[in-house]
Short mmCIF file of C-alpha atoms in Angstrom, two decimals:
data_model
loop_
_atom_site.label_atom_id
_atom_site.label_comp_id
_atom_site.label_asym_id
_atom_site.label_seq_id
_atom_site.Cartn_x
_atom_site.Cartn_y
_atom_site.Cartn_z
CA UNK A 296 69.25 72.69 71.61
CA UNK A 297 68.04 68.73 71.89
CA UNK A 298 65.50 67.75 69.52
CA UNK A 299 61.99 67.68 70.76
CA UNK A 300 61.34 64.21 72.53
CA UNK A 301 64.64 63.66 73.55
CA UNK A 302 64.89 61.77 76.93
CA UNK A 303 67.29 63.46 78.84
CA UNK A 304 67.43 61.24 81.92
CA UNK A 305 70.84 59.31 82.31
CA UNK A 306 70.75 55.09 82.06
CA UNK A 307 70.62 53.67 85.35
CA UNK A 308 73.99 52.58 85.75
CA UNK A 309 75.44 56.07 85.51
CA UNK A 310 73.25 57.05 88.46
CA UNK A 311 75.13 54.55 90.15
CA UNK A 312 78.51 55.41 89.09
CA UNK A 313 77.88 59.39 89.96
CA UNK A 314 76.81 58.26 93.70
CA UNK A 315 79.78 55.93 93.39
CA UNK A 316 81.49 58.96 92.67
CA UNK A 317 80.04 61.47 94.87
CA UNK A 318 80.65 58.97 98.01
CA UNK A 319 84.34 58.52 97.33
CA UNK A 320 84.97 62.48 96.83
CA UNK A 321 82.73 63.10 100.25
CA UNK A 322 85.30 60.40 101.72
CA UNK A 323 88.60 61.51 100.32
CA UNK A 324 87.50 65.45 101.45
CA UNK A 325 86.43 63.75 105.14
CA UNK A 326 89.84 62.67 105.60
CA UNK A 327 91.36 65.71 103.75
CA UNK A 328 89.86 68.06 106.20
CA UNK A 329 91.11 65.11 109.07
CA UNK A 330 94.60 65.40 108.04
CA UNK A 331 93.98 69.50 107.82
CA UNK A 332 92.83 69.83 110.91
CA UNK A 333 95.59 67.63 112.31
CA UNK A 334 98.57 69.77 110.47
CA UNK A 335 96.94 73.02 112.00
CA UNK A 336 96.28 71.66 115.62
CA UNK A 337 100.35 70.29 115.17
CA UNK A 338 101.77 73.79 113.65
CA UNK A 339 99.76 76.11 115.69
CA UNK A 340 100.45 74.82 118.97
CA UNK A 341 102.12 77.68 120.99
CA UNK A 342 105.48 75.92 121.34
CA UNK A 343 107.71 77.69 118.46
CA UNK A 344 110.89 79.14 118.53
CA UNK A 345 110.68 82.43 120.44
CA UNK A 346 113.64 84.70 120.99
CA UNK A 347 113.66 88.36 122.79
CA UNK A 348 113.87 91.40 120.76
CA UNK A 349 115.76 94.05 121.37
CA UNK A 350 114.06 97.12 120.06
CA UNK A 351 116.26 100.72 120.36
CA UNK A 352 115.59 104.38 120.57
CA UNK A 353 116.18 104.90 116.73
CA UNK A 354 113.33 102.66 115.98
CA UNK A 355 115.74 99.71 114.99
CA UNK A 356 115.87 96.04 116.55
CA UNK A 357 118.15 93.37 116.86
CA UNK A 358 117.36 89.61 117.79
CA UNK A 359 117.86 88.60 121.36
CA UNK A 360 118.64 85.11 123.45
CA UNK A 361 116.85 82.43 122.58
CA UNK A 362 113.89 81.46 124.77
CA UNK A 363 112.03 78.28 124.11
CA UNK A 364 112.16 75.53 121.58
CA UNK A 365 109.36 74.73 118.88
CA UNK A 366 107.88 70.91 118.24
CA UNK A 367 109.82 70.84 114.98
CA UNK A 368 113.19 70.39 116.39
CA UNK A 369 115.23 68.62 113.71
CA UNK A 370 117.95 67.92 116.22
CA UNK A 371 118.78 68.47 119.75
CA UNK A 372 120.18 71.74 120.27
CA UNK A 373 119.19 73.20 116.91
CA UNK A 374 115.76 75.90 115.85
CA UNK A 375 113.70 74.85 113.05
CA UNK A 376 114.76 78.91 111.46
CA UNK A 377 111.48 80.24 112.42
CA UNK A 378 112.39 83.13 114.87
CA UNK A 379 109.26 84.35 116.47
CA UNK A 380 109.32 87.23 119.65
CA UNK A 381 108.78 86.27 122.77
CA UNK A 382 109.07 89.78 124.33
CA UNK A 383 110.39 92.78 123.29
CA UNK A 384 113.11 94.52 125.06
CA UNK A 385 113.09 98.52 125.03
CA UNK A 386 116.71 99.82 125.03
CA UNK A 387 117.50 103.30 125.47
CA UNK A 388 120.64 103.53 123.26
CA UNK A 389 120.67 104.11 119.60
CA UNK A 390 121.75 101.13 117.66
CA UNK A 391 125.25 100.77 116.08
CA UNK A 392 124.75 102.08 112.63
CA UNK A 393 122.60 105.35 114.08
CA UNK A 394 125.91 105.79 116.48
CA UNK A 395 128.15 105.40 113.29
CA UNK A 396 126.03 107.91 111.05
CA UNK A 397 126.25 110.34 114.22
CA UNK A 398 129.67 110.17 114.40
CA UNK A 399 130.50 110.40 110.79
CA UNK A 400 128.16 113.60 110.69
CA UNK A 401 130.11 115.35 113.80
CA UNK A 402 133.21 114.39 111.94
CA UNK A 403 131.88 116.26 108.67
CA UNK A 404 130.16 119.06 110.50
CA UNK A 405 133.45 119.70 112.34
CA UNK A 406 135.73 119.68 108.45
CA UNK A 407 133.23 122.17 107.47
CA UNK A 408 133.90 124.88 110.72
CA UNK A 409 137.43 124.04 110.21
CA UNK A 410 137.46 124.79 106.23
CA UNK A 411 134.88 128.17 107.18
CA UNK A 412 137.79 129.07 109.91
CA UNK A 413 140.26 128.96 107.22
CA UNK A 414 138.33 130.59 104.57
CA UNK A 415 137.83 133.82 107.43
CA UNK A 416 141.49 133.47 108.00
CA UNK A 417 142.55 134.38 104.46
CA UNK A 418 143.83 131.81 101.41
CA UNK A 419 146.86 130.93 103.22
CA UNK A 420 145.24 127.00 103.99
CA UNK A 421 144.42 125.98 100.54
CA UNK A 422 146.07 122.54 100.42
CA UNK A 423 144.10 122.18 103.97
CA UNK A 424 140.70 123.28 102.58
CA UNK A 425 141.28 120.64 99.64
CA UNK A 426 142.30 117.95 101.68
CA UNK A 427 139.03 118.20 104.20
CA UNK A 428 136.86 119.30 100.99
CA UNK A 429 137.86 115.51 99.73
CA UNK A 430 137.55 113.57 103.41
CA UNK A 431 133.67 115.58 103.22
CA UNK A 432 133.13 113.73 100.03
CA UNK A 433 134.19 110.08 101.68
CA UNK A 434 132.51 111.27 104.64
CA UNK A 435 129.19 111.70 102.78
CA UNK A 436 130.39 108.81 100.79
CA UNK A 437 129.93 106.42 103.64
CA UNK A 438 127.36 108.06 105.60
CA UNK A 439 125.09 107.48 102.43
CA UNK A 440 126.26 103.53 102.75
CA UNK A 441 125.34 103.53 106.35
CA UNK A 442 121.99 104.92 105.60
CA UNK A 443 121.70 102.12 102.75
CA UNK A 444 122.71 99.84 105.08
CA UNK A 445 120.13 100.58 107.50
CA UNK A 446 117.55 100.78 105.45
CA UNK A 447 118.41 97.56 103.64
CA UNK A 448 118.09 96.36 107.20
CA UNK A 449 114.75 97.81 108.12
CA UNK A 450 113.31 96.00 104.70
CA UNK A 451 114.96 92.84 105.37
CA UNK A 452 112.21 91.19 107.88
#
């Protein structure tokens, strides 16, 4: 690789300007790892913005009231958008959307003992059978948005 003989020893002067170097990188890091440990003891302090959560039978959750205030206040009133939970909040309802897709699924369940009824009461009901036949499609039509919804929901956070 280097010819036999060679000195391989640097000059003097770059010893001198690799501990030059070597000081000011141990220096910058020093105050890198200063200013680190400042930004974690300033962001990990336990004041951030906390809020209740509301969590329901179905398995859902919605946020609650607001609780306490973070260090990062940009202005007087306002959060900095970081929601964290203070506590959570068992409720022993289903949410909204579960009480919607319920409903929508009585409503369907009921079209289809109605359009059975009138299918053991002979063909006199046809137009009837149609009509619920088509409010079962936008029933199942909007139950599967619901659903969509809710999952969307569940993936959101």
């Amino acid at each position: 690789m280097f010819p036999a003989g060679t000195d391989l020893t640097p000059a003097p002067f770059q010893w001198s300007a690799i501990r030059q170097f070597v000081g000011a990188v141990k220096r910058e890091l020093e105050t890198d790892d200063k200013l680190l440990r400042m930004l974690i003891e300033k962001h990990s302090s336990k004041k951030m913005c906390f809020f209740d959560q509301h969590r329901f039978a179905c398995g859902d959750w919605k946020w609650g009231y607001f609780r306490q205030h973070c260090n990062r206040e940009y202005r007087t009133g306002e959060t900095c958008g970081m929601k964290l939970i203070m506590q959570t909040v068992p409720v022993s309802q289903k949410c909204k959307l579960c009480d919607k897709i319920e409903t929508k699924l009585r409503r369907r369940s009921a079209e289809e003992d109605r359009i059975n009824r009138w299918k053991r009461e002979g063909g006199k009901f046809r137009a009837s059978i149609d009509r619920s036949y088509d409010l079962i499609k936008s029933l199942d039509r909007e139950i599967s948005d619901l659903r969509n919804e809710r999952t969307k929901k569940r993936l959101v956070v």
